[in-house]
mmCIF file of C-alpha atoms in Angstrom:
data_model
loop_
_atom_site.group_PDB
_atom_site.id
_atom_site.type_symbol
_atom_site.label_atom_id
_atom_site.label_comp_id
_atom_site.label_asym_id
_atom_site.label_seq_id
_atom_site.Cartn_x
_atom_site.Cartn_y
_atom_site.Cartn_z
ATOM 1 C CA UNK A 278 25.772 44.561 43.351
ATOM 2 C CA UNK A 279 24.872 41.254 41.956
ATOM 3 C CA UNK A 280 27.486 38.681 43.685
ATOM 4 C CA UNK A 281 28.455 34.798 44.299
ATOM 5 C CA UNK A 282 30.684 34.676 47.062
ATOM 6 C CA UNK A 283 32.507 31.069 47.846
ATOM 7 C CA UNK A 284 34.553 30.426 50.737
ATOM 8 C CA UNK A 285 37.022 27.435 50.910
ATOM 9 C CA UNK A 286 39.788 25.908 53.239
ATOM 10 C CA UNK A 287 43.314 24.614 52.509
ATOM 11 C CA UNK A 288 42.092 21.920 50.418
ATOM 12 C CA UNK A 289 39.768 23.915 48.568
ATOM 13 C CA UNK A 290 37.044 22.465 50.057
ATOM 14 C CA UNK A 291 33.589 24.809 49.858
ATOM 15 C CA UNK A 292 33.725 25.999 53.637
ATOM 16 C CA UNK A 293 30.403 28.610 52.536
ATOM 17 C CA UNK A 294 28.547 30.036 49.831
ATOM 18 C CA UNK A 295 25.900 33.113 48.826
ATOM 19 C CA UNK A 296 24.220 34.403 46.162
ATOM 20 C CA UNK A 297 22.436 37.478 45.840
ATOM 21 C CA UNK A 298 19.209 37.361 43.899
ATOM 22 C CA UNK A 299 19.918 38.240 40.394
ATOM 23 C CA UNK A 300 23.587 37.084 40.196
ATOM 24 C CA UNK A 301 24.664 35.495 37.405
ATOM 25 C CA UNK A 302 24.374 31.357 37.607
ATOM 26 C CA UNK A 303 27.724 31.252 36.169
ATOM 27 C CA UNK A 304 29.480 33.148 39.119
ATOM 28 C CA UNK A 305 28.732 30.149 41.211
ATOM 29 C CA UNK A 306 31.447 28.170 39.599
ATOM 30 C CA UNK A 307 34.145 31.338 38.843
ATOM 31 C CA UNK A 308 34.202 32.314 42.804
ATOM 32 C CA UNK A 309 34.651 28.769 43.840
ATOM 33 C CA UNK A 310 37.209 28.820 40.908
ATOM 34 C CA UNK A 311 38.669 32.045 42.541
ATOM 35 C CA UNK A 312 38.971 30.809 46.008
ATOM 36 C CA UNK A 313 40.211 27.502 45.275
ATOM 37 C CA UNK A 314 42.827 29.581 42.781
ATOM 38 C CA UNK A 315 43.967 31.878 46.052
ATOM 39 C CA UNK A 316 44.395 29.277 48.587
ATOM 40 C CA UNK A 317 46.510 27.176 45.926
ATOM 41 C CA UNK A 318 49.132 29.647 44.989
ATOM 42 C CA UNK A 319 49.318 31.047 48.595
ATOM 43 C CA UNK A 320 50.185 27.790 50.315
ATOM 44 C CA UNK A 321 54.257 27.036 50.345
ATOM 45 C CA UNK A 322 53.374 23.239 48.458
ATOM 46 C CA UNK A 323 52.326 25.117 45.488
ATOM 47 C CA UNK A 324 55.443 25.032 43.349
ATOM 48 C CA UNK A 325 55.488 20.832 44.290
ATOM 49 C CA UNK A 326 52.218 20.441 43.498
ATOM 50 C CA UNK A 327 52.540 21.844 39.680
ATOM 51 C CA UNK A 328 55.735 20.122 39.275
ATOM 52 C CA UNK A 329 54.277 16.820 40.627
ATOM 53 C CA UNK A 330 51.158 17.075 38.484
ATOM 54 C CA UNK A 331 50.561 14.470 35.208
ATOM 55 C CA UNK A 332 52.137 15.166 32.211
ATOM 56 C CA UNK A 333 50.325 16.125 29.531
ATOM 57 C CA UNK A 334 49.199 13.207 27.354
ATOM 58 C CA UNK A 335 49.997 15.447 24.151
ATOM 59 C CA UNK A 336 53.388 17.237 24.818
ATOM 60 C CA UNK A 337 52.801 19.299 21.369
ATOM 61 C CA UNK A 338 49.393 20.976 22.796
ATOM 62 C CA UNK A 339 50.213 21.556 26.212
ATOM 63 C CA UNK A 340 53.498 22.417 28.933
ATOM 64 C CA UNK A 341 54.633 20.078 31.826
ATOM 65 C CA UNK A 342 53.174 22.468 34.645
ATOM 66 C CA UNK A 343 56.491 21.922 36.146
ATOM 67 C CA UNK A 344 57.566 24.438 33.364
ATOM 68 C CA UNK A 345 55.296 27.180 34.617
ATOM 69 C CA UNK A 346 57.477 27.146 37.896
ATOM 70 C CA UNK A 347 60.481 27.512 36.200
ATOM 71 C CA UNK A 348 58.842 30.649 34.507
ATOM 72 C CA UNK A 349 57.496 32.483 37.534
ATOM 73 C CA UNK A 350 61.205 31.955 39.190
ATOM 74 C CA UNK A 351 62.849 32.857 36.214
ATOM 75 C CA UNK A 352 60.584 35.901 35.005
ATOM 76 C CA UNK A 353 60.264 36.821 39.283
ATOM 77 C CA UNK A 354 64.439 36.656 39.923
ATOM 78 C CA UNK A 355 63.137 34.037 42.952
ATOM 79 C CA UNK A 356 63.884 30.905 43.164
ATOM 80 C CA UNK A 357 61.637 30.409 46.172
ATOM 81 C CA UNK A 358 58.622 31.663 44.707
ATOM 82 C CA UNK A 359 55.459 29.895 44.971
ATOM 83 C CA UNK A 360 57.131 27.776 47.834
ATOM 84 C CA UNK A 361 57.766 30.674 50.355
ATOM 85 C CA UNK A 362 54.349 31.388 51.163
ATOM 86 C CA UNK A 363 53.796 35.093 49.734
ATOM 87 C CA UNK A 364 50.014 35.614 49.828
ATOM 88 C CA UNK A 365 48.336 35.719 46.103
ATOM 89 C CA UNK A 366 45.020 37.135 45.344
ATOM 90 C CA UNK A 367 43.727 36.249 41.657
ATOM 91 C CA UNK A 368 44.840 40.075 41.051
ATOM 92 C CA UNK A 369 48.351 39.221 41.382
ATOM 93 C CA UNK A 370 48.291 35.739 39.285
ATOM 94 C CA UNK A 371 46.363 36.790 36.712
ATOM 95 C CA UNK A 372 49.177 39.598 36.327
ATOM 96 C CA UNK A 373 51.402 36.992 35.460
ATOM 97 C CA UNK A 374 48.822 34.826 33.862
ATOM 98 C CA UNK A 375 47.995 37.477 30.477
ATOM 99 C CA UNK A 376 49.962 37.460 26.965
ATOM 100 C CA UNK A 377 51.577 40.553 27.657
ATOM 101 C CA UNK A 378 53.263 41.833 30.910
ATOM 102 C CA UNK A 379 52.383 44.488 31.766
ATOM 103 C CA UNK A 380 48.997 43.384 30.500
ATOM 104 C CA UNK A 381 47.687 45.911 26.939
ATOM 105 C CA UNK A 382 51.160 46.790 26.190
ATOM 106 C CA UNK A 383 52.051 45.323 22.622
ATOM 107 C CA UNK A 384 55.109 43.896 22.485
ATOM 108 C CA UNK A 385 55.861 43.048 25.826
ATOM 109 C CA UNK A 386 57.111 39.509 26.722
ATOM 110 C CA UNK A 387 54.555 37.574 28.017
ATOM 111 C CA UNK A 388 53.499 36.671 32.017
ATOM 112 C CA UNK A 389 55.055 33.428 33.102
ATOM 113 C CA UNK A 390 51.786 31.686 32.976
ATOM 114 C CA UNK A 391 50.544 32.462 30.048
ATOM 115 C CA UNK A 392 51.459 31.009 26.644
ATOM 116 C CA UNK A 393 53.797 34.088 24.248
ATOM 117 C CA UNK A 394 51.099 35.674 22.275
ATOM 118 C CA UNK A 395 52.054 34.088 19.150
ATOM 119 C CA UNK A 396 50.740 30.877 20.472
ATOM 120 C CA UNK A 397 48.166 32.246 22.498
ATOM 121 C CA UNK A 398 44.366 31.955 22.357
ATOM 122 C CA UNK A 399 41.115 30.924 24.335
ATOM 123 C CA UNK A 400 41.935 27.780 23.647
ATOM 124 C CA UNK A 401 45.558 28.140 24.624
ATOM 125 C CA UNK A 402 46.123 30.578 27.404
ATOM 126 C CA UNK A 403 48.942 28.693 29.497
ATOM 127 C CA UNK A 404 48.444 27.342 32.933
ATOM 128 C CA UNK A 405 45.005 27.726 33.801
ATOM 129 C CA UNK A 406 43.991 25.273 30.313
ATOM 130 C CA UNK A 407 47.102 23.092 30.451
ATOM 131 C CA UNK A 408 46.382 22.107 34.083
ATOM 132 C CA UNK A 409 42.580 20.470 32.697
ATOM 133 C CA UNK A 410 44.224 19.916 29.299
ATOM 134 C CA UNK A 411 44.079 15.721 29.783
ATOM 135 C CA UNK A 412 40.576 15.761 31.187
ATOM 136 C CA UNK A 413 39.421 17.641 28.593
ATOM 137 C CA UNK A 414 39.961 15.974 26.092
ATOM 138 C CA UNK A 415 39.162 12.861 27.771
ATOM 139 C CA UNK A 416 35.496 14.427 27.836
ATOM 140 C CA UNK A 417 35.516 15.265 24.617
ATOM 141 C CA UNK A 418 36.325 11.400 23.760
ATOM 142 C CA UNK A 419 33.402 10.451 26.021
ATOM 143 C CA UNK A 420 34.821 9.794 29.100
ATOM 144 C CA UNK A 421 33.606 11.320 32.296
ATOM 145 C CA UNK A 422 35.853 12.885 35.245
ATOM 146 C CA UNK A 423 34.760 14.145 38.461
ATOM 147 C CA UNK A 424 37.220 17.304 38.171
ATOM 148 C CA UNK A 425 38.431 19.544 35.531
ATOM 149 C CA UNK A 426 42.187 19.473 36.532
ATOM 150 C CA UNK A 427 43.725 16.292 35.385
ATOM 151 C CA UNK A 428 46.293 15.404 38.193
ATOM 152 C CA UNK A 429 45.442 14.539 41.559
ATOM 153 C CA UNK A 430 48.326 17.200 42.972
ATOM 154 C CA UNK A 431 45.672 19.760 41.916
ATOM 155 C CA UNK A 432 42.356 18.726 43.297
ATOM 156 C CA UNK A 433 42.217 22.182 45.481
ATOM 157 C CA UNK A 434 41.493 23.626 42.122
ATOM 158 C CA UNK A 435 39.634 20.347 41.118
ATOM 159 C CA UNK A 436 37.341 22.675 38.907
ATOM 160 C CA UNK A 437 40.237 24.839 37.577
ATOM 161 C CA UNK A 438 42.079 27.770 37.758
ATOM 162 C CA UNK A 439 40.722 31.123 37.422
ATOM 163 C CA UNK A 440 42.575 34.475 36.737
ATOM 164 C CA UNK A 441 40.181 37.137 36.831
ATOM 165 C CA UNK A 442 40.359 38.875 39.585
ATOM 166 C CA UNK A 443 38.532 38.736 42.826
ATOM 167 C CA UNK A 444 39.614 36.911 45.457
ATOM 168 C CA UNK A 445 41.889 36.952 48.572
ATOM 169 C CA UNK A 446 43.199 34.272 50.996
ATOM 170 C CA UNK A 447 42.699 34.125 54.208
ATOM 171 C CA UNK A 448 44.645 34.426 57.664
ATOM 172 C CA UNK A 449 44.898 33.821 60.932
ATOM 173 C CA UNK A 450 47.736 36.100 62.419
ATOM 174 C CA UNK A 451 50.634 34.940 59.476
ATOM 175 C CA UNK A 452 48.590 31.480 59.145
ATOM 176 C CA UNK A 453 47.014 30.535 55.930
ATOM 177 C CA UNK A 454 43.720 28.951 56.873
ATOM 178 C CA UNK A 455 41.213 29.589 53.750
ATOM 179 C CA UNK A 456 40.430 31.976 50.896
ATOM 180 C CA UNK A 457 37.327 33.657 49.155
ATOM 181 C CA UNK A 458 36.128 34.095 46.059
ATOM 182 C CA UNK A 459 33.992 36.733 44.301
ATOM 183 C CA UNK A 460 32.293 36.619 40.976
ATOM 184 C CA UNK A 461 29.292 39.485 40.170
ATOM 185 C CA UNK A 462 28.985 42.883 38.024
ATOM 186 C CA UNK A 463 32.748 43.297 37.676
ATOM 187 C CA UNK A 464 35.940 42.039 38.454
ATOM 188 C CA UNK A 465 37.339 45.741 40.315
ATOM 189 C CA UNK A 466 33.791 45.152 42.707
ATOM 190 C CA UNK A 467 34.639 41.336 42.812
ATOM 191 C CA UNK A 468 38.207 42.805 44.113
ATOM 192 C CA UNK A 469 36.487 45.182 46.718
ATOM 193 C CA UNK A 470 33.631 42.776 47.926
ATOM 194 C CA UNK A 471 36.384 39.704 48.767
ATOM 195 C CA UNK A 472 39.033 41.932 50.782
ATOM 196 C CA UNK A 473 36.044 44.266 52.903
ATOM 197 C CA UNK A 474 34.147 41.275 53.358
ATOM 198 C CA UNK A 475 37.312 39.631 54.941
ATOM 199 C CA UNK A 476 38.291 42.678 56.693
ATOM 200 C CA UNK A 477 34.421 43.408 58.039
ATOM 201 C CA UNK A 478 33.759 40.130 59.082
ATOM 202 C CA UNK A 479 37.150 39.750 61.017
ATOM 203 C CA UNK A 480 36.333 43.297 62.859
ATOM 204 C CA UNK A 481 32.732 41.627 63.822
ATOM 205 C CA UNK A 482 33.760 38.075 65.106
ATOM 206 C CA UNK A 483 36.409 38.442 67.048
ATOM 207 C CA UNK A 484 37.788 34.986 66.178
ATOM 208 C CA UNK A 485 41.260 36.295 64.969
ATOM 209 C CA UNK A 486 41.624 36.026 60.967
ATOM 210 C CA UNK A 487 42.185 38.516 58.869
ATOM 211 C CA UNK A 488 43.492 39.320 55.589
ATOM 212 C CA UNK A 489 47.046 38.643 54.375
ATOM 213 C CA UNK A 490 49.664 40.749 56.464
ATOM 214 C CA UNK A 491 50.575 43.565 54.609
ATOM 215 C CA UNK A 492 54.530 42.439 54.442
ATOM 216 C CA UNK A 493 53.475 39.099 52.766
ATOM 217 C CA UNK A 494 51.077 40.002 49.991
ATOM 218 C CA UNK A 495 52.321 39.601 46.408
ATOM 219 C CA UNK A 496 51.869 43.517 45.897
ATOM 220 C CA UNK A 497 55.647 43.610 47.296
ATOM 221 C CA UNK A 498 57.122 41.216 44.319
ATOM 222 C CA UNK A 499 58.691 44.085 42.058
ATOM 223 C CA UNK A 500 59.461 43.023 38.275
ATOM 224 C CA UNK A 501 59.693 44.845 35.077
ATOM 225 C CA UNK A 502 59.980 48.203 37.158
ATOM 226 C CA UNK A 503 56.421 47.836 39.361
ATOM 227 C CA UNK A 504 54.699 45.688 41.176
ATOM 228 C CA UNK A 505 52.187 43.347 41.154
ATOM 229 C CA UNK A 506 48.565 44.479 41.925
ATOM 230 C CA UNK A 507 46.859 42.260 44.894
ATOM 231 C CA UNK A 508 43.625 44.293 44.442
ATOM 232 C CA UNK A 509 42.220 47.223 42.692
ATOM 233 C CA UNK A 510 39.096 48.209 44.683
ATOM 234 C CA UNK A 511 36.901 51.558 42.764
ATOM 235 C CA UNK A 512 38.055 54.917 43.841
ATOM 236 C CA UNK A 513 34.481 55.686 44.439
ATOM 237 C CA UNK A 514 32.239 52.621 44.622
ATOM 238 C CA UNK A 515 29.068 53.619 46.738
ATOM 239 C CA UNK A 516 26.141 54.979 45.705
ATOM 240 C CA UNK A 517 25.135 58.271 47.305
ATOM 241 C CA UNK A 518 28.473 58.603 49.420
ATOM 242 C CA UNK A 519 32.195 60.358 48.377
ATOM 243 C CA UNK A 520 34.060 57.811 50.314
ATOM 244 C CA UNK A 521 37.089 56.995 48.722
ATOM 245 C CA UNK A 522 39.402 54.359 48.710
ATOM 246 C CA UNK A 523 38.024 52.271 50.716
ATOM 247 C CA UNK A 524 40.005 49.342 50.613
ATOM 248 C CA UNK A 525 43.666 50.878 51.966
ATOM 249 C CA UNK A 526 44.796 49.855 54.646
ATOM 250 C CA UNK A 527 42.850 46.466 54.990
#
């Protein structure tokens, strides 16, 4: 595999980073995108956070993220969620982050933080663009920003959200302490690399962290009659063995 791997604490600040030769440059940015995205929904301030952020200066092209809350606890029956500390991977919010829920099915209603597919587009995909929406277009007017998100309530994701999949947060015991990111040949390999690397490196140290407890991860939120995925790791993924799945159980 050809990978960028970004680790990052509770304020999504870059705790480590590696790059196998050949990677692609891009990857740097999407794991740090995909740790930072992890640690934000995972923490309890998450929900105050979005509904704290700026308003959009343009109401007609983009949501109040406060909105987006609303959604999730509407479309989730929770009115806790993403303030009770469930654990999200990028798996699970990019779930709820796609046009249609579940995602390829025509006709479905749409994930909570994505726009309804009648208004959706690259350049309109919910959440992840609305949260840089003022910046943005500041840039576009020629004026610089150190960050792509525009409010200062987001600047653990100061260089966005991501929802591809392929990354995990981190644990000590029940405690939230960090998260990784992956970005490389796919995102099911992204999904593998980030939860065994977790998982391997915990076994090795000693030090006490670990992935998510099983009981906490967002793979137990039920809605629409299943679940959400937290990660979805190749039945078969190495070369020259018939080990299979490889990621239960971690």
């Amino acid at each position: 595999m050809r990978v960028n791997i970004s680790i990052v604490d509770l304020d999504g600040d870059v705790l480590g980073f590696a790059r196998s030769p050949d990677a692609p440059i891009f990857g740097g940015d999407v794991s740090l995108q995909k740790a930072r995205t992890a640690v934000f929904f995972s923490q309890t301030n998450a929900a105050t956070n979005l509904i704290n952020a700026a308003l959009p200066d343009d109401a007609t092209r983009a949501r109040p993220l406060g909105d987006y809350v609303n959604d999730v606890r509407d479309f989730l029956g929770d009115s806790t969620a993403l303030a009770n500390g469930i654990a999200f991977s990028d798996r699970a919010g990019g779930n709820l982050s796609r046009p249609f829920f579940p995602d390829g099915i025509n006709g479905k209603p749409n994930g909570p933080l994505s726009r309804p597919f009648a208004q959706w587009s690259p350049f309109s995909t919910g959440l992840q663009l609305d949260a840089s929406f003022n910046n943005l277009t500041d840039i576009l007017a020629g004026i610089n920003h150190d960050t792509c998100t525009s409010s200062p309530t987001l600047d653990t994701v100061k260089n966005g959200f991501q929802i591809f999949p392929g990354s995990v947060p981190i644990y000590r015991g029940s405690v939230l302490i960090g998260a990784i990111g992956v970005s490389g040949d796919g995102v099911d390999q992204d999904d593998m690399v980030a939860l065994l690397a977790v998982d391997t490196a915990a076994t090795t140290s000693g030090t006490g962290f670990n992935n998510a407890p099983l009981a906490i991860r967002a793979d137990n939120i039920s809605v629409g009659g299943g679940h959400l995925r937290y990660v979805s790791c190749p039945p078969t993924p190495f070369i020259g063995s018939d080990v299979q799945n490889v990621c239960a159980g971690k």
